[in-house]
PDB file of C-alpha atoms in Angstrom:
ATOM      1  CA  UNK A 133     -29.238  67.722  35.278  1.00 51.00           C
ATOM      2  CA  UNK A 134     -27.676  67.397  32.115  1.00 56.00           C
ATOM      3  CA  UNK A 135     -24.024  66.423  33.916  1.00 60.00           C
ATOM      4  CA  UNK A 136     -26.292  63.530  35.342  1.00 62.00           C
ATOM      5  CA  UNK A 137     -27.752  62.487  32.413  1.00 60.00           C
ATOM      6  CA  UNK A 138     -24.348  62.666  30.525  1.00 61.00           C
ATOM      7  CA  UNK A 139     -22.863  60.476  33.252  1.00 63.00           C
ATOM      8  CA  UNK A 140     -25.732  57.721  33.192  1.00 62.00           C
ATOM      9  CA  UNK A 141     -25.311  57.762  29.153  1.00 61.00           C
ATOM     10  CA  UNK A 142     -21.635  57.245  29.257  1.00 76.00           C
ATOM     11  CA  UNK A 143     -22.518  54.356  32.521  1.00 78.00           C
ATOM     12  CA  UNK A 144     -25.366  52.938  29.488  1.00 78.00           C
ATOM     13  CA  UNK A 145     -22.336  52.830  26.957  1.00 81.00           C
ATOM     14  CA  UNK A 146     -19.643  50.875  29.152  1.00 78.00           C
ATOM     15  CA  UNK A 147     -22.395  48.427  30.152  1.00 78.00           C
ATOM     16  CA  UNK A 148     -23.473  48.066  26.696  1.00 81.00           C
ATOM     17  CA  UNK A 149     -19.337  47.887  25.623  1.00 82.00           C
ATOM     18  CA  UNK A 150     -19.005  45.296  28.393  1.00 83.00           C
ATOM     19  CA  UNK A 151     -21.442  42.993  27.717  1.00 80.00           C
ATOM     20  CA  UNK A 152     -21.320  43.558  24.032  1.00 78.00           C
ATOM     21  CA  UNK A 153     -17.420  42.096  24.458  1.00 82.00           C
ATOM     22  CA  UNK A 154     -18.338  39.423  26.819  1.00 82.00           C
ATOM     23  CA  UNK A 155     -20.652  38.539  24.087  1.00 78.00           C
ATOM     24  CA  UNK A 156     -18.656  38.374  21.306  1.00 77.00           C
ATOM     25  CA  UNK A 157     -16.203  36.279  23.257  1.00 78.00           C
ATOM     26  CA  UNK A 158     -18.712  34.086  24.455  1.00 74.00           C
ATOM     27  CA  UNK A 159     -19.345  33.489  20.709  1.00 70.00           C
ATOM     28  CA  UNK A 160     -16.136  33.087  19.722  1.00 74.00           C
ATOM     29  CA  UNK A 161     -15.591  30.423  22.274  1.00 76.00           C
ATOM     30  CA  UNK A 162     -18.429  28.783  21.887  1.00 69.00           C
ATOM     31  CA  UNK A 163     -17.731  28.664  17.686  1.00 67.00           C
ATOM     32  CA  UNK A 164     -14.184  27.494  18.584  1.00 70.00           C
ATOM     33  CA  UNK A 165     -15.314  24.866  20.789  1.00 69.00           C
ATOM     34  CA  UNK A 166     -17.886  23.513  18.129  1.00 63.00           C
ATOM     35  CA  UNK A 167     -15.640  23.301  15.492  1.00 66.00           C
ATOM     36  CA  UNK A 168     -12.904  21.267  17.410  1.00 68.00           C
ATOM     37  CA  UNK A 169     -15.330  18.743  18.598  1.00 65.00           C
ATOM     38  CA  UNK A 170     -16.511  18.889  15.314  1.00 61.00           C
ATOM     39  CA  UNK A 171     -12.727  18.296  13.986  1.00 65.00           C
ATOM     40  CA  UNK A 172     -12.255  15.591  15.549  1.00 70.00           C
ATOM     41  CA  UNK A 173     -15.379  13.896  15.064  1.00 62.00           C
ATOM     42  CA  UNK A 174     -14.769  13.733  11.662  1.00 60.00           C
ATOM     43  CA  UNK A 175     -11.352  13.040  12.167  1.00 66.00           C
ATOM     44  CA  UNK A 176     -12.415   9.635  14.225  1.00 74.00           C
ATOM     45  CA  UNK A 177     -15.203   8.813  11.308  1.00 77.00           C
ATOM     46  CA  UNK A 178     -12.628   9.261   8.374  1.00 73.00           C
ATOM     47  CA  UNK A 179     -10.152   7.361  10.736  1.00 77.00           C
ATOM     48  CA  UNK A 180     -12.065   4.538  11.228  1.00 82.00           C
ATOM     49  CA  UNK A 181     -12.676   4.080   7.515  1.00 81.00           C
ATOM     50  CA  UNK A 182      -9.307   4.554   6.808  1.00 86.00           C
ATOM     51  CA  UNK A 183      -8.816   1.513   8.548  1.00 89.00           C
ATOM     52  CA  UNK A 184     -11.505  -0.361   7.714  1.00 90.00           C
ATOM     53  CA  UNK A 185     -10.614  -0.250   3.984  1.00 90.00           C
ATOM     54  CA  UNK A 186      -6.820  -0.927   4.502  1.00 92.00           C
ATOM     55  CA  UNK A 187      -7.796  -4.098   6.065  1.00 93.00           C
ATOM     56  CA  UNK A 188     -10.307  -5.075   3.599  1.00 93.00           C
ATOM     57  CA  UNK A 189      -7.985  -4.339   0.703  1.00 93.00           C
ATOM     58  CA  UNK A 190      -5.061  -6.313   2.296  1.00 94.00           C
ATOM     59  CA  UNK A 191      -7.200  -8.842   2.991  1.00 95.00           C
ATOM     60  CA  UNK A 192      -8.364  -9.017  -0.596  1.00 94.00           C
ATOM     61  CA  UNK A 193      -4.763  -8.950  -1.679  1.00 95.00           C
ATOM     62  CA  UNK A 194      -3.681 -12.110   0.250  1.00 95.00           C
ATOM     63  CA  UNK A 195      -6.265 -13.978  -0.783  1.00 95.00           C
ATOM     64  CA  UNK A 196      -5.364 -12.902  -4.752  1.00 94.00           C
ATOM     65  CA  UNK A 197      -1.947 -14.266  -4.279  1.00 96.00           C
ATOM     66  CA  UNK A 198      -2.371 -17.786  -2.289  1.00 96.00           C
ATOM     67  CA  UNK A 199      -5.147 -18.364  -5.176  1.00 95.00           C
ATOM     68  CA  UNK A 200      -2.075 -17.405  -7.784  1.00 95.00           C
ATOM     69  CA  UNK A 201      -0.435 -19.851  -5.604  1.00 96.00           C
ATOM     70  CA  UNK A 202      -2.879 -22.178  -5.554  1.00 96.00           C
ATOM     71  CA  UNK A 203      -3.036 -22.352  -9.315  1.00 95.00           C
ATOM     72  CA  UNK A 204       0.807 -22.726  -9.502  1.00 96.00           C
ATOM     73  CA  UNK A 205       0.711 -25.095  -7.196  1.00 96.00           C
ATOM     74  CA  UNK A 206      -1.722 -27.232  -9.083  1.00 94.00           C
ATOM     75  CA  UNK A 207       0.670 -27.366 -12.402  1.00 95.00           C
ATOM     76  CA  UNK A 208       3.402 -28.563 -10.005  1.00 95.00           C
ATOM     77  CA  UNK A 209       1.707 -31.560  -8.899  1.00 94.00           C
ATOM     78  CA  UNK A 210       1.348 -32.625 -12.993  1.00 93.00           C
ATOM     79  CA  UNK A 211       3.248 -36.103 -12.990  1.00 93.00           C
ATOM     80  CA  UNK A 212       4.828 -34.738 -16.385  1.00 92.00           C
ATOM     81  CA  UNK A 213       6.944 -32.127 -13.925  1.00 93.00           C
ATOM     82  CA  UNK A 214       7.524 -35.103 -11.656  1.00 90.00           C
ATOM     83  CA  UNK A 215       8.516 -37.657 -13.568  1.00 89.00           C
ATOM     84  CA  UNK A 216      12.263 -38.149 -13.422  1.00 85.00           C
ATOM     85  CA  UNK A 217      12.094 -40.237 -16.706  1.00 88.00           C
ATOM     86  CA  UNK A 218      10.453 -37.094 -18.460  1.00 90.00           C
ATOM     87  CA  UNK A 219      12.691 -35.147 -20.485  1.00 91.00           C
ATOM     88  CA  UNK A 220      13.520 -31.314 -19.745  1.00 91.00           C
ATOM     89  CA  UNK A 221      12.078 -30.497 -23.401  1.00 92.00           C
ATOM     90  CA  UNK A 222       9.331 -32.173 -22.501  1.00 93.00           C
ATOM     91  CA  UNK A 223       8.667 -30.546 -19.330  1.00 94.00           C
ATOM     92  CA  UNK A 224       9.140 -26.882 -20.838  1.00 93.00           C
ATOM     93  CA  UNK A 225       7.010 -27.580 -23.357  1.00 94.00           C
ATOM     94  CA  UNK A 226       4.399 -28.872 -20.948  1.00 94.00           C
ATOM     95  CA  UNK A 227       4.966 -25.629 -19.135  1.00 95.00           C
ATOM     96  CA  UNK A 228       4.447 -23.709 -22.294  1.00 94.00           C
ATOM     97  CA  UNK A 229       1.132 -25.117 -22.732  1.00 92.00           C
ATOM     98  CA  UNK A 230      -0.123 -24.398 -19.476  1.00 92.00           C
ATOM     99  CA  UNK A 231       1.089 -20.613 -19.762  1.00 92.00           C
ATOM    100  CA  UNK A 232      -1.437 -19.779 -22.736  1.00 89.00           C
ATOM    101  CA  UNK A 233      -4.086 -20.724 -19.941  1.00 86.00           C
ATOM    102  CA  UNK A 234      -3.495 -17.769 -17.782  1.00 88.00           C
ATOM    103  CA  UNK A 235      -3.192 -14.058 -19.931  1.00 91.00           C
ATOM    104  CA  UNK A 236      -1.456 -12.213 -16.721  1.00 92.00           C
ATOM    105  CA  UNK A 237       1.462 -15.352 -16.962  1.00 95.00           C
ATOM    106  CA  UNK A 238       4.075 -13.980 -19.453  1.00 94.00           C
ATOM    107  CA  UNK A 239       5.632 -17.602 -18.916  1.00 93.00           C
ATOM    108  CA  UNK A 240       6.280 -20.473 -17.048  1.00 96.00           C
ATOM    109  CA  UNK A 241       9.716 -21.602 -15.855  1.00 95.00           C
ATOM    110  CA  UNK A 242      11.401 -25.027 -14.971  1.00 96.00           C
ATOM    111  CA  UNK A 243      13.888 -24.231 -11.963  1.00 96.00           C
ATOM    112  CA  UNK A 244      16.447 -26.911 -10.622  1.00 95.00           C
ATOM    113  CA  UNK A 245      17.512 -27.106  -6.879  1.00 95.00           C
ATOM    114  CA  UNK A 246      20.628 -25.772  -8.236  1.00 95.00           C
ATOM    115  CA  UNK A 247      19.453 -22.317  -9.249  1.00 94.00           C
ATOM    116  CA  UNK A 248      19.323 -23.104 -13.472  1.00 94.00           C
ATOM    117  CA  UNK A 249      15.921 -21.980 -15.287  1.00 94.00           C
ATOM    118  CA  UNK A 250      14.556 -23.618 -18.191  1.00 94.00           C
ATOM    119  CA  UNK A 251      12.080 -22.296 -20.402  1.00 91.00           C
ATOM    120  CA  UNK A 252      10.498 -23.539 -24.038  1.00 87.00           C
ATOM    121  CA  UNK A 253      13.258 -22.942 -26.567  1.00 81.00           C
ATOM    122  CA  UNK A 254      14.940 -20.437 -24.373  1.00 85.00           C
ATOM    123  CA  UNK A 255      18.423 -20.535 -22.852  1.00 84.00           C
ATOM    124  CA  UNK A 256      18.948 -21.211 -19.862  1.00 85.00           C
ATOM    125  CA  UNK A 257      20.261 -18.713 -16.608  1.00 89.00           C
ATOM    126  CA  UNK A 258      21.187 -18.832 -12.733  1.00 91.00           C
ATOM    127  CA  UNK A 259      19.107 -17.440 -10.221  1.00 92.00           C
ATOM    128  CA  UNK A 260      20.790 -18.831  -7.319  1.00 93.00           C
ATOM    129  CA  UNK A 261      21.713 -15.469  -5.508  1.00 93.00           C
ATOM    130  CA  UNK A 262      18.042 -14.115  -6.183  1.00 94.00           C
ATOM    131  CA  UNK A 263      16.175 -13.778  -2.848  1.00 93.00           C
ATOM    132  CA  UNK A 264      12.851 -15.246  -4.333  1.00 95.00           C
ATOM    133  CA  UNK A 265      15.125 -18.705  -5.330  1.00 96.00           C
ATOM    134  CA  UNK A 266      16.048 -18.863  -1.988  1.00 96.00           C
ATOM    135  CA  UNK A 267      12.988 -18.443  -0.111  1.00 95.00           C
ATOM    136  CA  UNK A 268      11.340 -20.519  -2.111  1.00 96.00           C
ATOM    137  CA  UNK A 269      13.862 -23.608  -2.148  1.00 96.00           C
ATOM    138  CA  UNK A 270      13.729 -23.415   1.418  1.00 95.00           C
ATOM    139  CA  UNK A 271       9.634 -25.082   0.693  1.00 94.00           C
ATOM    140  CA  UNK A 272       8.036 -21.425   0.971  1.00 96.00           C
ATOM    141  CA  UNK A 273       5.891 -19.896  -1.913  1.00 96.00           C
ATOM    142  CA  UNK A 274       7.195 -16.646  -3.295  1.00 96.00           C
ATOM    143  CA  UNK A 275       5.643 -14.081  -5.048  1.00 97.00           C
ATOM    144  CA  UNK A 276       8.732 -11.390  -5.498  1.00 96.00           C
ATOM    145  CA  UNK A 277       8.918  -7.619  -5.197  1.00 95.00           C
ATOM    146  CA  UNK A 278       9.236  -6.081  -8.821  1.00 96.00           C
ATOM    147  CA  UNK A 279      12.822  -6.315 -10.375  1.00 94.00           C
ATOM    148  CA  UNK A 280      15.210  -5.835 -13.370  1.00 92.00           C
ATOM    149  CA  UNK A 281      15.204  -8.942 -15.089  1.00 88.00           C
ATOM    150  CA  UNK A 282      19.392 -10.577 -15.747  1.00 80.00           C
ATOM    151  CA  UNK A 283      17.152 -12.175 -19.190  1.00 78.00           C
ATOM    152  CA  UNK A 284      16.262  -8.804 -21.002  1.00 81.00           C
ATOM    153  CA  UNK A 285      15.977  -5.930 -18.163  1.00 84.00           C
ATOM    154  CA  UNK A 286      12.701  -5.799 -18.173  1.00 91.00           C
ATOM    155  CA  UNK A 287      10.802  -4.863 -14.750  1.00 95.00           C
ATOM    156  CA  UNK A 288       9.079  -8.583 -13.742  1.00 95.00           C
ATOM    157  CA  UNK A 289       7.606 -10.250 -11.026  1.00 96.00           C
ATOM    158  CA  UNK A 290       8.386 -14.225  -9.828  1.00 96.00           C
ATOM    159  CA  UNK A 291       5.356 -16.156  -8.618  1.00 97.00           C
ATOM    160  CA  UNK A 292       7.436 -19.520  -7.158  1.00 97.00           C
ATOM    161  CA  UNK A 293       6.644 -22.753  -5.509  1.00 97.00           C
ATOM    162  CA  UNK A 294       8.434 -25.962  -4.842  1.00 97.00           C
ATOM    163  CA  UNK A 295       7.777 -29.143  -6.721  1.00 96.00           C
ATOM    164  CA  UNK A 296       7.498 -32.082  -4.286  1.00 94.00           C
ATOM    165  CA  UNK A 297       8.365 -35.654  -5.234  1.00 91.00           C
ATOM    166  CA  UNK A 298       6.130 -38.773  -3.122  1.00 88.00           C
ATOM    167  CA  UNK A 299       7.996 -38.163  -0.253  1.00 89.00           C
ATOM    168  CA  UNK A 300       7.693 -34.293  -0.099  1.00 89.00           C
ATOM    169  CA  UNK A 301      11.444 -33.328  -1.084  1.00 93.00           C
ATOM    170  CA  UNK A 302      11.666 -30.712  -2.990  1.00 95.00           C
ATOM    171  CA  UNK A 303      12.722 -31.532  -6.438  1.00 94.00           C
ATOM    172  CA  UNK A 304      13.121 -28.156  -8.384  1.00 95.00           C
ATOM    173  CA  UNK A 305      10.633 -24.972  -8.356  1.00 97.00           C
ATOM    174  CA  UNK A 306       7.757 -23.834 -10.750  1.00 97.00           C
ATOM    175  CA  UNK A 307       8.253 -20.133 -11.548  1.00 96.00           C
ATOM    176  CA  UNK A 308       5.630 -18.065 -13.203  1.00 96.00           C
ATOM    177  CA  UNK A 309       7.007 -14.719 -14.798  1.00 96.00           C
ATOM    178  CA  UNK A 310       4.593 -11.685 -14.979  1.00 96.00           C
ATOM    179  CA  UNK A 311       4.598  -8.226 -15.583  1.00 96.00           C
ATOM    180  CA  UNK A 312       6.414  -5.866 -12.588  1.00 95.00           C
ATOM    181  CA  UNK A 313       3.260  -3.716 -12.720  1.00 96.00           C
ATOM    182  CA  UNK A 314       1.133  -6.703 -12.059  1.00 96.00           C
ATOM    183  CA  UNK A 315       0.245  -5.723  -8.388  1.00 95.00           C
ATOM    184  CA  UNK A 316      -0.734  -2.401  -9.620  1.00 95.00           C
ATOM    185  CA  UNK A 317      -3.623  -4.506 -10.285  1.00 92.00           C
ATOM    186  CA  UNK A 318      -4.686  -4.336  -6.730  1.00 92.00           C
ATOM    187  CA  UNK A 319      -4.840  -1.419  -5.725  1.00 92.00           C
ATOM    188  CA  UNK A 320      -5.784   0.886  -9.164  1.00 89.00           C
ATOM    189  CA  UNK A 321      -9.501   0.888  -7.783  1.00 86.00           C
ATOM    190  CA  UNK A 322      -9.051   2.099  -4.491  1.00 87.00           C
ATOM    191  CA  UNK A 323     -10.422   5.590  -4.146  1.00 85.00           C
ATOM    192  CA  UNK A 324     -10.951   7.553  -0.816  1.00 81.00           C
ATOM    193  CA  UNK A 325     -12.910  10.683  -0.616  1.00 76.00           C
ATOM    194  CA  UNK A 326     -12.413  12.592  -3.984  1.00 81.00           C
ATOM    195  CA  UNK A 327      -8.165  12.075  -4.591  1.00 84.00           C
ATOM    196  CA  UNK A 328      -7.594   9.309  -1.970  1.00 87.00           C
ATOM    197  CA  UNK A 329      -5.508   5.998  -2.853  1.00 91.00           C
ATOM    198  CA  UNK A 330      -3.777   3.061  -1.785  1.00 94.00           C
ATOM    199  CA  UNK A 331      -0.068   2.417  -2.701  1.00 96.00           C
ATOM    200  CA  UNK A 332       2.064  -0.876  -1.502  1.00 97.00           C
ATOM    201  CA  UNK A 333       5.365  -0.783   0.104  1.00 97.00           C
ATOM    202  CA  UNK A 334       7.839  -3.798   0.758  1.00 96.00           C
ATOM    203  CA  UNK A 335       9.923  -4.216   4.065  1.00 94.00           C
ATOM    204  CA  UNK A 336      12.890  -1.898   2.813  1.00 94.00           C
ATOM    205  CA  UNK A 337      10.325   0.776   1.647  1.00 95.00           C
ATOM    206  CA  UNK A 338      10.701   0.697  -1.573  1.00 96.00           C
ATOM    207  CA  UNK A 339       7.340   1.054  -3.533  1.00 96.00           C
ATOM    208  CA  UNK A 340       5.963  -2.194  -5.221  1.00 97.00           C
ATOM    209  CA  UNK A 341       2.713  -0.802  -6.102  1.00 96.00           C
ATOM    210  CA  UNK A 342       1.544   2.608  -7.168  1.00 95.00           C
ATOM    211  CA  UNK A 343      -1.091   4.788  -9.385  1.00 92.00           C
ATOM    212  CA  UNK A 344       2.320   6.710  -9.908  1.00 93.00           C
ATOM    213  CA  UNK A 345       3.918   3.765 -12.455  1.00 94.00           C
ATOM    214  CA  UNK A 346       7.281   5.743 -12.168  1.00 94.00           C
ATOM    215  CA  UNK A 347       7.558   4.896  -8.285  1.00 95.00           C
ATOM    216  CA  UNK A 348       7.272   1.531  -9.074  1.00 96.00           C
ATOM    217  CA  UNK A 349       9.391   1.646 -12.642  1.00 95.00           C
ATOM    218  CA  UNK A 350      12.412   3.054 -10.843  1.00 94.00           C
ATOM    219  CA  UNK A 351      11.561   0.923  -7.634  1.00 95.00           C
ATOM    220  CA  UNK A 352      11.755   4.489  -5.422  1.00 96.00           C
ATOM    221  CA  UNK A 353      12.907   3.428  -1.974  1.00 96.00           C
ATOM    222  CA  UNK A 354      11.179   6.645   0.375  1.00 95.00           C
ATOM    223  CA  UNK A 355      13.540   6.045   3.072  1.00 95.00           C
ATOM    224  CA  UNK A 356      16.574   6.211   1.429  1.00 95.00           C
ATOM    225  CA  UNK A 357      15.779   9.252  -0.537  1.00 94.00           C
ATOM    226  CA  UNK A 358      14.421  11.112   2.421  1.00 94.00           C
ATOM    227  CA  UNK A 359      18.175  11.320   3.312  1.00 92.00           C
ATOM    228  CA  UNK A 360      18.759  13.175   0.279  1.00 92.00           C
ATOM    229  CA  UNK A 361      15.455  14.956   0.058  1.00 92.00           C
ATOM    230  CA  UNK A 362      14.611  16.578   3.109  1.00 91.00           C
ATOM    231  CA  UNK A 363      10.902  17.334   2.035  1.00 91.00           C
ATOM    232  CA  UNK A 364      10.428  13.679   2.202  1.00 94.00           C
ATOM    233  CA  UNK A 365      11.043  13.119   6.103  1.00 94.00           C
ATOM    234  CA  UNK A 366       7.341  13.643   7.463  1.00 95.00           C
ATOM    235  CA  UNK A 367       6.585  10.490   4.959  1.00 95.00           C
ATOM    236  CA  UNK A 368       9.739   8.226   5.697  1.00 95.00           C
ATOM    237  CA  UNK A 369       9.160   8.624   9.217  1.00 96.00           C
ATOM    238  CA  UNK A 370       5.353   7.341   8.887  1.00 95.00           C
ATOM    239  CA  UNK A 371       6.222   4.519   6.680  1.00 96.00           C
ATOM    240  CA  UNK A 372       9.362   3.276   8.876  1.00 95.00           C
ATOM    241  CA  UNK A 373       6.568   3.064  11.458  1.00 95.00           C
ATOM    242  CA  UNK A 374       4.001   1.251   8.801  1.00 95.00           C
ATOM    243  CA  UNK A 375       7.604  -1.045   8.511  1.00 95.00           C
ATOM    244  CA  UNK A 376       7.607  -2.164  12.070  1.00 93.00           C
ATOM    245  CA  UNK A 377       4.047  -1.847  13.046  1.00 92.00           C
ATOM    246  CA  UNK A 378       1.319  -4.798  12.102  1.00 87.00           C
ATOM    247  CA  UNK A 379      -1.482  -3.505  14.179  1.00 90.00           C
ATOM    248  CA  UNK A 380      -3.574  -1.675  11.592  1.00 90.00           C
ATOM    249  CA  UNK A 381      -3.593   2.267  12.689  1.00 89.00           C
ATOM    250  CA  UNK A 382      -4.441   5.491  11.058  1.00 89.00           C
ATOM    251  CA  UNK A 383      -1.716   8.544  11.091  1.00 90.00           C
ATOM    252  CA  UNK A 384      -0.805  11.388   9.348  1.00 90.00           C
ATOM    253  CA  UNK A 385       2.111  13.004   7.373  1.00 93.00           C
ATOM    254  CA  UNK A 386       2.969  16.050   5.247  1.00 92.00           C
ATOM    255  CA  UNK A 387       3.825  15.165   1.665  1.00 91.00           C
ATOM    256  CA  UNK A 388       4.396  18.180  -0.808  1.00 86.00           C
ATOM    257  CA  UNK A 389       2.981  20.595   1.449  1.00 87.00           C
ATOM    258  CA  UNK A 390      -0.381  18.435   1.592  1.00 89.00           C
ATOM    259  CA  UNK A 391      -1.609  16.681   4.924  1.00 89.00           C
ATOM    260  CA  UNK A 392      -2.480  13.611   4.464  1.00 91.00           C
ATOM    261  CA  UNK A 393      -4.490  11.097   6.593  1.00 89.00           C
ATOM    262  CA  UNK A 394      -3.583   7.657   6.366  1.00 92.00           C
ATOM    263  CA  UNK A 395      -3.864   4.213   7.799  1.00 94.00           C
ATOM    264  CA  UNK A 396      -2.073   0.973   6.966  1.00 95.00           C
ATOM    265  CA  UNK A 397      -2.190  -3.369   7.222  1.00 95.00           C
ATOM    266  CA  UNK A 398      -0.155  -5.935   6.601  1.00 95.00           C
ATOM    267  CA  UNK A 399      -0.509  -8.408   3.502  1.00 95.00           C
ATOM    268  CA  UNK A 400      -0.290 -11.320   6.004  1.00 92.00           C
ATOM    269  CA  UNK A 401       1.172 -13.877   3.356  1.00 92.00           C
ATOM    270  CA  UNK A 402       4.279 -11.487   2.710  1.00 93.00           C
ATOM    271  CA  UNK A 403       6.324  -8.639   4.355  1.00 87.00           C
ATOM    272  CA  UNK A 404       4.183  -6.076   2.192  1.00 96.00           C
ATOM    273  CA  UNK A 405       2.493  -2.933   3.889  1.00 96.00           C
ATOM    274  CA  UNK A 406      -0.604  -1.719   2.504  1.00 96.00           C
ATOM    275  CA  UNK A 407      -1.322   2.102   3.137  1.00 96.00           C
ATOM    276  CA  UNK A 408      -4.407   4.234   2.059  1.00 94.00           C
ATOM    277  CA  UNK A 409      -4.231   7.597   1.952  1.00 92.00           C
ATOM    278  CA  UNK A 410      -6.127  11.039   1.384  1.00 88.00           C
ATOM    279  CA  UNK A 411      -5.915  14.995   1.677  1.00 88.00           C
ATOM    280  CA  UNK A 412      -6.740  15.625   4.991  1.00 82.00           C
ATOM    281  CA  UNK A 413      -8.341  18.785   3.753  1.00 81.00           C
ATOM    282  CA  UNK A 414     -11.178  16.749   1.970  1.00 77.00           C
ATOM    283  CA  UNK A 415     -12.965  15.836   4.787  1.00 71.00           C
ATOM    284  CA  UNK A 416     -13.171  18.928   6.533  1.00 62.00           C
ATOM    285  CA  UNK A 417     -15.828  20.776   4.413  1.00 61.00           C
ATOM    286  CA  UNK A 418     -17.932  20.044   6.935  1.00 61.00           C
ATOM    287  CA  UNK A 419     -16.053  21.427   9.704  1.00 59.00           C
ATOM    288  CA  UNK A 420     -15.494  24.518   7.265  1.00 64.00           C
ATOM    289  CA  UNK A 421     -19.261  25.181   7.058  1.00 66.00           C
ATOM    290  CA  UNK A 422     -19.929  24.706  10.402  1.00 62.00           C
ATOM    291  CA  UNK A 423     -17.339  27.546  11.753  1.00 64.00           C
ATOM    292  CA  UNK A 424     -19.239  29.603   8.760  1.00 67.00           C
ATOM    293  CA  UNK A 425     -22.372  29.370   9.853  1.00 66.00           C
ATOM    294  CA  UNK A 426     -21.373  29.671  13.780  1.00 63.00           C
ATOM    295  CA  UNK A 427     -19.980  33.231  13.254  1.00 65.00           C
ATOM    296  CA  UNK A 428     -22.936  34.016  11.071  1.00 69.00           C
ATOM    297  CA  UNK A 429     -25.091  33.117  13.491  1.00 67.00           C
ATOM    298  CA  UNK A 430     -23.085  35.223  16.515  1.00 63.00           C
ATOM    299  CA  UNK A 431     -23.427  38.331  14.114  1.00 65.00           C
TER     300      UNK A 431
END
C-alpha cells in the first residue's frame, strides 16, 4: 500500500515537473514573441519619423537657401552692378551698402568673369581655381561647402550668382561672404527623442554642418578617416550609402559603441545629405517594460 502510494506521488511529481516546464516555456515563448513584435513595432514608428523629419528639415533647408538666393539675386539685377559706365569703386561701395542690410552677410563681393574679387577698400584676389567660381560662372547659383579663406584663413561660406546683362550673358558674379558655421543654423534645433540630432554632410563626406562645431571647424571627412580609424567603419559605410542614395530611408550604424537609428534626404538644390539620428536605445523603454511585466506576469 504504501509502495503504491509512493509510486503515484512520485507519477503526481513528474506530471507536475512536466507541465510545470512546458509552462514555463510556454511563457518564455510567448514573452519572447511579444517583445519582438513589440521591437519592431516601435522600430517601424520611430522609422517612419525618422524619415518624416529628414524630409521636412531638408525641405526647409532648400527653401532657406534659394530665398538667400533670391535676395542675392535681387542686388544683382541693381542697374548700378550693370552699368558698364559705373565705376568699380562705385559698385563696391554700392555693395557695401547693401551688406549692412542683411546681419548673417559678413560682405558683399564684386567678381569678374576672370576670377578677380573686389570688395569696398579691400584688395583685390583670384578665385579662379575655387569650385564655387566655377559652378557659378557656368550661370548656376552657389552656395559653397565651408572653407579656409586665401584672404585671412578664416572658415567662410560663398553664397554666388551670376550678374546678367539685357541679353542674359553673364557679366561677372555677386558673392556674399558669411560665416562657415552659418548652416549650423539649420539644423541646431533639431532634436529626436531625448539626444537625437541632425548633422549635414557634402558629396565627399566631409561634415558641413554639426552641433559638434569641431567636425565642421576641421572640415572632418568620415570616410577618409574611417581608413585610419577602424571604429569609424559601421558609420562610413552608412553615409557612403546616404552619398549615393536619394530615396529618403532609415538605417542604422554603430558609432562609439552606441546604435544609432537614422534616416537621411537630399537638399535637392545642392549635393548635400541631410541625416537625423538617435540612440537606438531611447526608444525601446517601452519594449523594456513590456518583457518586465511579461515575466512578472508568467511568475
Amino acid at each position: 500500500m504504501t509502495s503504491n502510494n509512493a509510486r503515484r506521488f512520485s507519477i503526481r511529481i513528474k506530471l507536475l515537473l512536466i507541465f510545470g516546464c512546458l509552462l514555463i516555456v510556454s511563457v518564455f515563448i510567448l514573452g519572447l514573441l511579444a517583445m519582438n513584435i513589440a521591437k519592431k513595432a516601435v522600430t517601424e514608428k520611430v522609422s517612419i519619423h525618422l524619415t518624416d523629419k529628414a524630409q521636412d528639415t531638408a525641405e526647409v533647408i532648400d527653401g532657406r537657401l534659394k530665398a538667400f538666393w533670391q535676395f542675392l539675386e535681387g542686388i544683382a539685377r541693381a542697374p548700378t552692378l550693370r552699368n558698364s559706365n559705373a565705376s568699380l569703386k562705385e559698385k563696391t561701395f554700392y555693395l557695401f551698402s547693401e551688406a549692412k542690410n542683411n546681419n548673417d552677410i559678413m560682405h558683399l563681393s564684386l567678381v569678374t568673369v576672370e576670377g578677380d574679387v573686389y570688395r569696398h577698400e579691400k584688395e583685390s584676389l583670384n578665385v579662379r581655381e575655387q569650385a564655387w567660381f566655377q559652378k557659378c560662372i557656368q550661370g548656376k547659383n552657389v552656395f559653397s561647402e565651408p572653407f579656409r579663406s586665401k584672404d585671412d584663413g578664416g572658415l567662410i561660406c560663398i553664397v554666388s550668382v551670376p550678374i546678367y546683362n539685357d541679353t542674359r550673358g553673364i557679366i561677372g558674379l555677386l558673392s556674399a561672404t558669411v560665416d562657415g558655421l552659418y548652416l549650423n543654423k539649420f539644423i541646431q534645433d533639431i532634436v529626436v527623442g531625448n539626444t537625437g540630432v541632425a548633422y549635414m554632410i557634402d558629396d565627399k563626406g566631409v561634415s558641413i554642418a554639426d552641433k559638434d562645431v569641431s567636425a565642421v571647424s576641421s572640415m572632418f571627412n568620415t570616410l577618409e578617416e574611417a581608413k585610419k580609424d577602424k571604429s569609424l567603419e559601421s558609420l562610413a559605410k552608412y553615409l557612403s550609402y546616404v552619398i549615393k542614395t536619394e530615396q529618403s530611408e532609415t538605417g542604422s550604424y554603430t558609432y562609439k559603441d552606441v546604435s544609432y537609428i537614422a534616416s537621411f534626404a537630399t537638399v535637392k538644390s545642392t549635393d548635400w545629405s541631410l541625416i537625423v539620428k538617435a540612440p537606438l536605445n531611447e526608444f525601446m523603454g517601452t519594449v523594456k517594460t513590456l518583457r518586465a511585466s511579461m515575466y512578472a506576469i508568467g511568475a
